[in-house]
Each structure stands twice: as structure tokens, then as C-alpha cells.
Amino acid sequence: MFSSNYDVIVAGGGPAGIAAAVAAARQGVSVALIERYGILGGMLTSGHVNPVLGSTSEGTIADELMQLLCRQQATSRNGLERGVDTEEAKTILLRFATDAGVHVYLQTPVVDVIKEDNRVIGLIVGTQEGLKTLQAKTVIDATGDGFVSVRAGAQAWIGRETDGRCQPCTMEFTIDHVDESRAITCWGGTDPVNLSDGTKYADFCIQKEKEGILPRNVSIVRLHRTAYPGERSINATQANGYNSLDPEDILKAELELRSQVDRIIGFLKTYIPGYEDCQLKSSGSTLGVRETRRIVGDKIVTDHDVETGGRYDDVVVHHAWFLIDIHNPNGSGQAEGHSQPAVPYDIPYGALLPKGIDGLLTCGRCISGTHRAHASYRVMFICFATGQAAGIAAALSAKKSIVPRQLDFGEIQQCLHKTGVKLFD
């Protein structure tokens, strides 16, 4: 086994991990970014998720990235929908990281965690040359599933508090050959779009799911415009009840979801005007996973926070916002009938600190929060912002040779302010 040393290691090259690595590197420390796939971007690229959703206060690294990535914008009940070219993003995101001086490890899964007492001091990763030890002053878990934190001994919640069931998995895909002169768009089940005969599109989808034309639990076929005429990004497939932390269930979910793609395209070609000639252009290279572990932190983003606009003294992300969007773990549609409103809220530094574990930060969808709060903060724009906060905290901790829990949150806020991030009203 061979080894390397860094000030900061970030596990996971999705939106949160990219932001964390670049934010840390810009503070002048050495940074490694570990990604299990052959491209950066996570759900933005490998997962084919489009558009980018959510918002925060002005000035975060998410704004910078959207300047590089965003091809078109639209406003809906979802807020601002930012369309990206997922192929273009693969190059842009890699250059964004390497230009900042980040040492990127691609096709390199994290195998285990190295600890001294209760402090994480590094990771063991797998490479084509064998296992490699990477040591660091501070480690960031941006794996989405909270893998590093759990291997380090952190406590985690999975799914909703009542029964542990998670939101369903999805395989997103893009179609082309859509006739723009007649084709509709639809961002969700409450979108008041009608077909040419006056039938409400959402009601039509529900009926076709009951008839067995659409796959089971697929009661809405969301049709998002992309950056290019004649295309739609489709968010519709749904696999309930699978454990996306279990390799056997991952395979079963992949098989089910990919079989749903053809049926959904057949539904569009047969029943929806403007889609008669549509065909599959591309699809995700991996499951779209909305929810697995939430790592228990020193603080918890609560239901009350997202419902009322919670504020924290140790705020590191301000005015985070997205709908409370709980895709039904038990069936079709939304768990609460439809997505619920949220009020822009703060994410505190304590939610990024795994309780009882030192030398480690979390960011992205695995930060500390309730099932219902997670349904709001899990989207990519907010994940970019929590990644930036974690990266700055990690870099400052490394420079001071202290663990992140010992760092004064005021220093993080001051550093974020200097980069242009608005943290207070």
C-alpha cells in the first residue's frame, strides 16, 4: 500500500464535493478530490439530472458555477430552473477543479477510513495500482450516502422518522425529435398545463398509470425544456422500496427503471401531441438517488426551520430554499399530496459537523437534518453552497492544525463574506 498527504481530502465529486474542493484550494491548502466514477459532477452528469434547482443568498460558488454551466433559465413553482448541457458540464467541472489546483482522483472509490482515536486522519482508496492511503488534516464527506461518516463511526438516520422508508429512485433521461410547435412542457403534478383537447395533462398521466399504460407509480411524466429546441429532459421513472445502499437492490432498481424508459417514451409517442417522433437521446449512467443516510450532527436542520425560515448564529448557508419535495416512498406522486411551501432558511455550521467525530465535515444531501427538511435542501444549488462552506471550514482548520469543531464559526463567516457570500439580512 502506498500513500500521499494533503491538507484536505474531499470524498465525492458531485456538486457538493466539487464546491468543497475548489473552495478549500482557493484558501491556499493542498486538496485531493476523490471520485468513484470517471467524471465529476455526480447527479449533474452521471445522474443526468437537469435542470439545476434550488436557491440561496447571493454570492455563493453556485452562482459562479451557473455562469459557467447554465444554458437557459425558466421560472416555475420550483423556482428558477437552470438548464445545463450535461456533456459540456463534464469538461467544465473537471477544469474548474483542476484549474483551482485540486488533485483529482477519478475512478477511485473510497474503501475505508483511517482514524486515530476519535479523529479521522485519512482515507483508504482503491486504484488500478492497488490500495492507496491518503492522509489529511481534515476530511470532507461529500459522498451523498454519508459513507465516510458511517465508516468513521458517526450516527446516521435513514428515511422518514416513522418507518425508515426513503424517497424512490429515478433514472433521468433526455429525448429529442420533439415538435416544439405543438409540444407541452411540465415541471410537476400541480403544473396547470393542458393537452390540446383541454384535458389536464397531470390528470391524464394519473389515468394512464391506473390503466397500466404508464409504469406502476409513474403518475406524472415531467417534461423539462433543455438548452436545445426539440429536446426534453424527462423526470418520470420511479422505483419504490429499493435500498440503494445494497448492491443487489441497486441492480434490481436499475433493471426496473431502464425498462420503464421505453414504456414512458411509448406513452409520449402514442398520446401526447408533438411527441410522435420522439426518441431516446441519452440517460443517466447511474441511479438518481434522492435519499439515503443523513448524518447526525451537532445541530439539525428541522421541519420548523424550512417551514418558518429558521435562523442560526453559526449560519454558513443563508436563504436556502426549495419546496418540501417528498416523492412518495410508498407509491406514486407526492407523500403529502403535493410539494409543500418552504420559507428561505439558514443552514448552520453545526449541521456539517458529525456528532462525536473529529477531523470530519459533511456537505451535500448527507448533512444533519430531518427527513422533511432534507426534502428541501437535497437539491444541487443548495448542495454547492454547503460544499463551499465545508471547504472553507476544512481549509481554515487545516491551516490552524485544529479539528473543525474547534474552529470559530465567525472565521468561516468572515471568509465567506470576503468571497462575496451574503449571510445576513
Coordinates of C-alpha atoms in Angstrom, one line a residue, residues 10 79 86 197 232 268 278 390 393 396:
V10 CA -12.9 15.6 -0.2
G79 CA -38.3 28.5 -8.5
T86 CA -24.6 17.6 -19.2
D197 CA -58.2 19.0 -26.3
R232 CA -37.0 17.4 -23.2
L268 CA -45.4 10.1 -25.2
C278 CA -39.5 11.5 -30.1
A390 CA -17.4 22.9 4.3
A393 CA -14.0 25.4 7.2
L396 CA -9.1 27.1 7.9

